[in-house]
Short mmCIF file of C-alpha atoms in Angstrom, two decimals:
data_model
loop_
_atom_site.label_atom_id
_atom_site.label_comp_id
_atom_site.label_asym_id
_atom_site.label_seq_id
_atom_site.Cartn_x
_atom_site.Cartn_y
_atom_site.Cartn_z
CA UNK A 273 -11.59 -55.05 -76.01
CA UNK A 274 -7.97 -54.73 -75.89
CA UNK A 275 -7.53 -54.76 -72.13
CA UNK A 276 -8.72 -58.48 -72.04
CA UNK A 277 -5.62 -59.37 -73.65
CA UNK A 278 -3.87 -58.27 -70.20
CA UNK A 279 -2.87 -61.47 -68.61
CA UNK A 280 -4.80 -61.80 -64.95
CA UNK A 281 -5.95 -58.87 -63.37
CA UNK A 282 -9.76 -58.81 -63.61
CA UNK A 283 -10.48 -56.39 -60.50
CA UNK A 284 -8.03 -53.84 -63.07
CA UNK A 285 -9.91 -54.92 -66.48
CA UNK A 286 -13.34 -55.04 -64.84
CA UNK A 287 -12.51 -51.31 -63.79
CA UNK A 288 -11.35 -49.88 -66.72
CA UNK A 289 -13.52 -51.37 -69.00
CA UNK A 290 -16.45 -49.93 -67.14
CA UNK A 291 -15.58 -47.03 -66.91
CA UNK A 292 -14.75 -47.20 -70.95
CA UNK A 293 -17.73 -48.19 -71.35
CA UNK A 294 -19.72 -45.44 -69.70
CA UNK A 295 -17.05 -42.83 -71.34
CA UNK A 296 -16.67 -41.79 -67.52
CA UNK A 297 -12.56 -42.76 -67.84
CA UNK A 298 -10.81 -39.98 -65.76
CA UNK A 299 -8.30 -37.89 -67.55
CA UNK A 300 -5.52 -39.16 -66.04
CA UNK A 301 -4.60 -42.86 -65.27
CA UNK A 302 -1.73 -44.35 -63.16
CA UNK A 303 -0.58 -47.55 -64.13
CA UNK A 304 1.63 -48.75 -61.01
CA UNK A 305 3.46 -52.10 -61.28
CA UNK A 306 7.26 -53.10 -61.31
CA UNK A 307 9.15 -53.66 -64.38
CA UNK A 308 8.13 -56.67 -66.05
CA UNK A 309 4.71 -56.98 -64.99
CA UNK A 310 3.31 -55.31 -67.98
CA UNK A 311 2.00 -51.85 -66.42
CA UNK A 312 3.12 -50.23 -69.81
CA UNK A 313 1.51 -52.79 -72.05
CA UNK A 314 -1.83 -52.11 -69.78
CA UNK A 315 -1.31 -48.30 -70.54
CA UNK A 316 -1.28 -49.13 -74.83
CA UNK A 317 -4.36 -51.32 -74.05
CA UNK A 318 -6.20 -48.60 -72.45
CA UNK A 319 -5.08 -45.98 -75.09
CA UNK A 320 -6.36 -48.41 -77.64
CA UNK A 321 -9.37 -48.94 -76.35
CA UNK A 322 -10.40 -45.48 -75.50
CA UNK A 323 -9.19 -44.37 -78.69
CA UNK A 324 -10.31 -46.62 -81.03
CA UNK A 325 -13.36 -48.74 -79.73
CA UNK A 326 -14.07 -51.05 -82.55
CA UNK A 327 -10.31 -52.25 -83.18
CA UNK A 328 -8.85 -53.00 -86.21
CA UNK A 329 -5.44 -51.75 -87.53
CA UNK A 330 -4.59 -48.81 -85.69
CA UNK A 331 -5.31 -50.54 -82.68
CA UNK A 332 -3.13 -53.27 -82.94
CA UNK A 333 -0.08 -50.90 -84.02
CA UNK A 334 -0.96 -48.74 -80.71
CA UNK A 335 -0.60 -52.14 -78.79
CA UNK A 336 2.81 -52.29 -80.56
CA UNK A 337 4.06 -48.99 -79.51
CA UNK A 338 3.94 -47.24 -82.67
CA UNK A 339 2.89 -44.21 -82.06
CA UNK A 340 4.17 -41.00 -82.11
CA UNK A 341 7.53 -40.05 -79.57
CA UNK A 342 8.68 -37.16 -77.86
CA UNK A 343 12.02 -36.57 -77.93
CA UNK A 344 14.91 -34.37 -76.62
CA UNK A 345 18.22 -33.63 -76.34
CA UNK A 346 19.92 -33.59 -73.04
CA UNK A 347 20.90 -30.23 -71.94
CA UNK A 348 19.21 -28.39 -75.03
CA UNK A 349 16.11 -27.38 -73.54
CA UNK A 350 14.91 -26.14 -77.15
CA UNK A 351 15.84 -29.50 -78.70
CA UNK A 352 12.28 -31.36 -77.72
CA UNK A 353 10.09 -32.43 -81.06
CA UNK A 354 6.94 -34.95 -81.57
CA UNK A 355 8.21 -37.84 -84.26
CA UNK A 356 5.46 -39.36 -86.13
CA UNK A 357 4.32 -42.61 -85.74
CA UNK A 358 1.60 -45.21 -87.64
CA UNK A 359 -0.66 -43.87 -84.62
CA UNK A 360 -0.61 -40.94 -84.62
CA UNK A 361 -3.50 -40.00 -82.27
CA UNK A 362 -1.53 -41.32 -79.46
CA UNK A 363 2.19 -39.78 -77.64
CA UNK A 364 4.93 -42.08 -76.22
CA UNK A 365 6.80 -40.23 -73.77
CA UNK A 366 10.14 -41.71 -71.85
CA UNK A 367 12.76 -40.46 -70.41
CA UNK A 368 15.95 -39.96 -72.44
CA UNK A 369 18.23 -38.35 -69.86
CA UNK A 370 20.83 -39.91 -67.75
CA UNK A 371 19.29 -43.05 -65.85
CA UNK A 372 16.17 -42.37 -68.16
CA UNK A 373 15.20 -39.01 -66.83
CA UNK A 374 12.56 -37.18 -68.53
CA UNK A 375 13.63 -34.46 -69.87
CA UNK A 376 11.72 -31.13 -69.72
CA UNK A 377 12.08 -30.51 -73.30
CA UNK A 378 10.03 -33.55 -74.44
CA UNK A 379 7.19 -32.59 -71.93
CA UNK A 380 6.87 -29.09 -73.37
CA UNK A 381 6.62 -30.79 -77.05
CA UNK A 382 4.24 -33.29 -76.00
CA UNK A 383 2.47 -30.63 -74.69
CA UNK A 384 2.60 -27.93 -77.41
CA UNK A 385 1.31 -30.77 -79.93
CA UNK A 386 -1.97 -32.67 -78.04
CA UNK A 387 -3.69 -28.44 -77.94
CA UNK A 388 -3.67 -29.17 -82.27
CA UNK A 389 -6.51 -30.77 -83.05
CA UNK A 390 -7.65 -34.53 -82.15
CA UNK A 391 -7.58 -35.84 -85.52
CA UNK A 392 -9.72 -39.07 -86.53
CA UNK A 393 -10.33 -41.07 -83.31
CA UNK A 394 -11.83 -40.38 -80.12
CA UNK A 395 -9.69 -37.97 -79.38
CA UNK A 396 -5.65 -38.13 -78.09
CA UNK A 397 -3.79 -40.33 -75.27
CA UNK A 398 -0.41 -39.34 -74.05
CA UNK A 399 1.61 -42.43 -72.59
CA UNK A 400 4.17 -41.67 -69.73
CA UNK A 401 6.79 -44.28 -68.91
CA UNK A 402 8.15 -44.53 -66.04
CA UNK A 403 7.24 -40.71 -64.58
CA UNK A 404 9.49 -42.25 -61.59
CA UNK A 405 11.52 -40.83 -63.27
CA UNK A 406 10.35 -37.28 -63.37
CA UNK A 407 12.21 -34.59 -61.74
CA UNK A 408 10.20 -31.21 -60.16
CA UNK A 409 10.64 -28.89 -63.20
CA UNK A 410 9.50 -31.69 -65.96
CA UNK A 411 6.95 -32.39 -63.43
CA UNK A 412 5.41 -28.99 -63.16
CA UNK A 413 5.66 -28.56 -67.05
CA UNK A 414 3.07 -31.92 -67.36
CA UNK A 415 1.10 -30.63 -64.19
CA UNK A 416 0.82 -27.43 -66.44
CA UNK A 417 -1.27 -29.66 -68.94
CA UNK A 418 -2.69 -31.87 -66.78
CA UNK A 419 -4.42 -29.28 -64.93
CA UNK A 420 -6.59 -27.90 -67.99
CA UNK A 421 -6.43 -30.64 -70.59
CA UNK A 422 -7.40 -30.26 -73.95
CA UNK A 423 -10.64 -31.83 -74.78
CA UNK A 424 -10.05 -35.18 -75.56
CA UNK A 425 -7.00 -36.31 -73.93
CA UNK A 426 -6.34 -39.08 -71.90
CA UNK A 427 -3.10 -39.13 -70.07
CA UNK A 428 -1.75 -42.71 -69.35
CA UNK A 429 1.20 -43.14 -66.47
CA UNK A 430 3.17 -45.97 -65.64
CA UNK A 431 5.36 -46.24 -62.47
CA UNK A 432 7.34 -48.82 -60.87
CA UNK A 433 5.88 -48.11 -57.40
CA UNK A 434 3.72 -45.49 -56.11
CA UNK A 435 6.26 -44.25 -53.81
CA UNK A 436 8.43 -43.09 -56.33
CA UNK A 437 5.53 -40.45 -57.89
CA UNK A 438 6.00 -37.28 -57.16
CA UNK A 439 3.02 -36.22 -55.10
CA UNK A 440 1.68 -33.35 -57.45
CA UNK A 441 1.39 -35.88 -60.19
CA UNK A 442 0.29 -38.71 -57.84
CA UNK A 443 -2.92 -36.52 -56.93
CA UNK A 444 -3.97 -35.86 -60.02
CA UNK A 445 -4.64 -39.61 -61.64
CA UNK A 446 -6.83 -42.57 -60.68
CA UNK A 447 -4.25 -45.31 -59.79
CA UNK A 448 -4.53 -48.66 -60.30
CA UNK A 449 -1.70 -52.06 -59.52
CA UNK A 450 -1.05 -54.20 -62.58
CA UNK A 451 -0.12 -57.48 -60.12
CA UNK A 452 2.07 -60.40 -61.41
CA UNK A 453 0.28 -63.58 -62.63
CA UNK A 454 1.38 -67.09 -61.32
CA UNK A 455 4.14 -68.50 -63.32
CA UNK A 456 2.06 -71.37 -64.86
CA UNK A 457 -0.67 -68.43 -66.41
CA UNK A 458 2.81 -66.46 -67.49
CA UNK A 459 4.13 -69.32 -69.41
CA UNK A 460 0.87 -70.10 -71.01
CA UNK A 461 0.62 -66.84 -72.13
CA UNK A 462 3.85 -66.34 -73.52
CA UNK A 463 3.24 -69.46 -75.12
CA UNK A 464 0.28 -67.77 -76.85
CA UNK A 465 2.78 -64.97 -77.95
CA UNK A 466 5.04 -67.66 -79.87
CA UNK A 467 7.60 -67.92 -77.53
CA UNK A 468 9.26 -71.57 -77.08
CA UNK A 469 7.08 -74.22 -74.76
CA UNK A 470 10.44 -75.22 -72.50
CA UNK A 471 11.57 -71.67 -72.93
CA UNK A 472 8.32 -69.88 -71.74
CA UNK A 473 8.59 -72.06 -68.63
CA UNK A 474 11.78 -71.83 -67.29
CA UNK A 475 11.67 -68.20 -67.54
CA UNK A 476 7.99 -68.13 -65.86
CA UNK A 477 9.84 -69.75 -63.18
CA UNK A 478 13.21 -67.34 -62.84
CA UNK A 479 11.23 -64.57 -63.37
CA UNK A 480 8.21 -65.32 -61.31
CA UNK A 481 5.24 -64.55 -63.91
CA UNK A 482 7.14 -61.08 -65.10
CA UNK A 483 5.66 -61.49 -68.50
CA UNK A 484 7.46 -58.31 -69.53
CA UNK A 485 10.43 -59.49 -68.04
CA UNK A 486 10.06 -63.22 -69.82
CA UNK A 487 8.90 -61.70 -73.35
CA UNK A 488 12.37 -59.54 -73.41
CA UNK A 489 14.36 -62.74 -72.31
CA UNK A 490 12.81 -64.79 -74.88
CA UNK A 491 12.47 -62.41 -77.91
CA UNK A 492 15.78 -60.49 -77.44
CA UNK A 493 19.09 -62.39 -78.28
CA UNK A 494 21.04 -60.21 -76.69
CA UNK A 495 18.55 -60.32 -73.57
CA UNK A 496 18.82 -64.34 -73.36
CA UNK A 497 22.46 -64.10 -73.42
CA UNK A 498 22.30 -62.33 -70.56
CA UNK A 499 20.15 -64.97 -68.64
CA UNK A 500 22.12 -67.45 -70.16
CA UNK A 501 25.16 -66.19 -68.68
CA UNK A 502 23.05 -65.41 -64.89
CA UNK A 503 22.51 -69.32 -65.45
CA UNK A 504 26.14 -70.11 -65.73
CA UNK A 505 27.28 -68.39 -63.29
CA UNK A 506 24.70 -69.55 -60.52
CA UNK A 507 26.27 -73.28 -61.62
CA UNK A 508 29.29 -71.88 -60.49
CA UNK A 509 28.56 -70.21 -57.26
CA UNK A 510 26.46 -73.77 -56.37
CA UNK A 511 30.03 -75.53 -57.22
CA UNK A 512 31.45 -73.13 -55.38
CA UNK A 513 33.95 -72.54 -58.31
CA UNK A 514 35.50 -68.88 -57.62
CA UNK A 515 37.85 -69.15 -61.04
CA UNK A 516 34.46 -69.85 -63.34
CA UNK A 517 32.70 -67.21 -61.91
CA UNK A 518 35.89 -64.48 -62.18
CA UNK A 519 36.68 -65.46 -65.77
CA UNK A 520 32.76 -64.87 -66.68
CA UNK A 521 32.60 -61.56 -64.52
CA UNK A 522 35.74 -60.49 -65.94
CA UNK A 523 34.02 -59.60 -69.16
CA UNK A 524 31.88 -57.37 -67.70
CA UNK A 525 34.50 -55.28 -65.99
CA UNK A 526 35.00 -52.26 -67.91
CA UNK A 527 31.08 -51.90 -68.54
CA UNK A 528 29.35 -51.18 -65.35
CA UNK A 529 25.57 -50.88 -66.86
CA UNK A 530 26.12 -54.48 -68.23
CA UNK A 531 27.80 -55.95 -64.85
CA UNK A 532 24.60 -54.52 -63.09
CA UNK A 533 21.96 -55.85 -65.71
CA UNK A 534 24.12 -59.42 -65.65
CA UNK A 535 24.05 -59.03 -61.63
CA UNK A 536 19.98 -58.69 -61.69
CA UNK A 537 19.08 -61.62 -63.32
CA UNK A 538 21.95 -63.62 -61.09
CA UNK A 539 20.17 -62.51 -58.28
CA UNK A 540 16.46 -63.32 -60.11
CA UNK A 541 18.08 -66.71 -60.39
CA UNK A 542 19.28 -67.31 -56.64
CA UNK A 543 15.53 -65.80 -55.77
CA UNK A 544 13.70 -68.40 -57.43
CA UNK A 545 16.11 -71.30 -56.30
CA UNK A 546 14.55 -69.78 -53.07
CA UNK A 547 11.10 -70.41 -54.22
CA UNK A 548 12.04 -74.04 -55.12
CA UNK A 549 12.53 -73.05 -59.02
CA UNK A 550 13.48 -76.68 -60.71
CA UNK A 551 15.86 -74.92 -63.14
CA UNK A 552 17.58 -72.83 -60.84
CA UNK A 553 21.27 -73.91 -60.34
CA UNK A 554 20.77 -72.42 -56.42
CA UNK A 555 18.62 -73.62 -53.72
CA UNK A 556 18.47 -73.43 -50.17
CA UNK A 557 21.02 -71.33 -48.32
CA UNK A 558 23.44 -71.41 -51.16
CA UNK A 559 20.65 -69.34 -52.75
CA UNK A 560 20.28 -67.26 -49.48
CA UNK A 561 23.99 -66.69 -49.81
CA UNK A 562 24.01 -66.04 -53.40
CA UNK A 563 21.21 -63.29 -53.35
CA UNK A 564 22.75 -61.73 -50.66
CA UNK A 565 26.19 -61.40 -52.30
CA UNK A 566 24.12 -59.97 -55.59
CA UNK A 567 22.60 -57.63 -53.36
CA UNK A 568 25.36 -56.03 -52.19
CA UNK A 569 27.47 -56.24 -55.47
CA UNK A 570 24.71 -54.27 -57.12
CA UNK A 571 24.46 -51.93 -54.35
CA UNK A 572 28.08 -51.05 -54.48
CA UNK A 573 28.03 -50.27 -58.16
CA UNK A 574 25.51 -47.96 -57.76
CA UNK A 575 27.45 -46.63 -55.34
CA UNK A 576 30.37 -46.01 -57.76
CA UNK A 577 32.55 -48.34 -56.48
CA UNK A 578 35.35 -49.82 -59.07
CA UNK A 579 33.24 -52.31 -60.93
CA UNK A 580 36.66 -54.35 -61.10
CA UNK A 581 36.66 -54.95 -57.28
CA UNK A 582 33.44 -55.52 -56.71
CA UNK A 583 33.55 -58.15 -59.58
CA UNK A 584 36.97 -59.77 -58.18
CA UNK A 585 35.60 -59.23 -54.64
CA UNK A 586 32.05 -61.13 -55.56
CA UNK A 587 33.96 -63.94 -57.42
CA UNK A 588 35.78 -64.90 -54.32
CA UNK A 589 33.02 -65.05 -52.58
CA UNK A 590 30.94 -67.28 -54.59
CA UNK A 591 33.70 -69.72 -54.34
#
């Protein structure tokens, strides 16, 4: 079955694939895990599984994410339309608005297209992303569907933390934590997935068995550079050198979205000095320090602040 290939996490896999087995799987599933733990790759093993119980092809493409997408347009609520995908028994849904906010125009086209019929598998699975993310009126258009399904459907949800779910949703789907794995069964496993020995272990580390999180660093260029850079400028907050860390953050000035990804893995860095990380420039209180600083930095870019100042302001302080 697909969801053995889900790194750790038997209580999860022994619970799903029972109730796979039995064809007792509730209609709607909540995936709840934070990003990089793999709560969305559980959701496409689940899908596949339900939908196609032998394997093969379509399957493996579902574990790949393609599948079919709804999309929209912000602030055209007639803009939403299903794209097709190599699966096309299964729906992709995440958000597209500002700070990925569904949109309620790709709910109502997910939803006009899973009442035509099942086509050739089992029958249809609509994955939800991050539904977080959800405001109330997208909400209530899913809850519209959710409520009296079509025959067939299985609706798969993904969250960051439970917290976050609106409570009409929430109530309506068997929940379930996807929990990290130790760093050591991470790095072997992103090992398995082609990803660089050395590489697959350092990142285990930083990231603290975030296989999500490690696959993206690893398989992304633009994604490594970014760790890269959180790497370079821990060395220069443990040497104390302010004018390092200003002429990297300096870069990132006029692009606040980038300062606060480039901030994230800084402070990902300083947390696993914490932890005793071997490749983490930080340890001990310098790492205290620096995660505190990150803290705070991201904080007050979310906050709107001048990313200029806050970068200046952070640069003086790691020296």
């Amino acid at each position: 079955m697909m969801i053995d290939r889900l790194a750790g996490n038997a209580a999860l896999k022994d619970s799903v694939r029972l109730m796979l087995e039995s064809r007792r799987l509730t209609h709607s599933v909540l995936l709840v895990g934070e990003t990089g733990l793999g709560a969305g790759y559980a959701a496409r093993c689940v899908a596949a599984d339900y939908l196609y119980p032998a394997g093969g092809a379509p399957a493996e493409a579902l574990l790949r994410g393609e599948c079919c997408r709804a999309v929209g347009k912000a602030g055209d609520r007639s803009s939403g339309r299903v794209e097709t995908g190599i699966v096309r028994e299964a729906i992709s849904v995440t958000g597209m608005g500002t700070g990925g906010r569904y949109l309620v125009s790709q709910v109502k086209a997910m939803r006009t297209e899973i009442f035509n019929t099942s086509l050739s598998a089992e029958g249809r699975a609509v994955l939800l992303y991050h539904v977080e993310r959800m405001n109330e009126e997208s909400a209530n258009a899913l809850l519209k569907v959710m409520e009296e399904p079509p025959e067939g459907v299985l609706f798969l949800l993904t969250a960051d933390s439970l917290a976050g779910v609106l409570p009409t949703i929430r109530s309506r789907c068997v929940s379930f934590a996807v929990a990290p794995v130790s760093p050591e069964e991470c790095a072997k496993w992103c090992i398995g997935q082609g990803v660089d020995k050395k590489q697959a272990q350092l990142y285990s580390q930083l990231f603290d068995g975030h296989i999500g999180t490690v696959l993206a660093a690893a398989q992304d260029d633009a994604r490594r550079e970014q760790v890269e850079k959180a790497l370079t400028l821990a060395k220069a907050a443990a040497a104390q050198d302010s004018y390092a860390a200003a002429v990297l953050l300096a870069g990132y000035e006029k692009d606040k979205a980038a300062a606060a990804a480039l901030l994230g893995d800084f402070r990902a860095v300083a947390a696993a000095g914490l932890r005793g990380c071997v490749g983490a420039p930080l340890t001990g209180d310098a790492a205290r320090r620096a995660l505190s600083l990150a803290d705070a930095a991201i904080q007050r870019l979310g906050a709107q602040v001048n990313p200029k100042i806050v970068l200046s302001v952070l640069a003086a302080k790691l020296g």
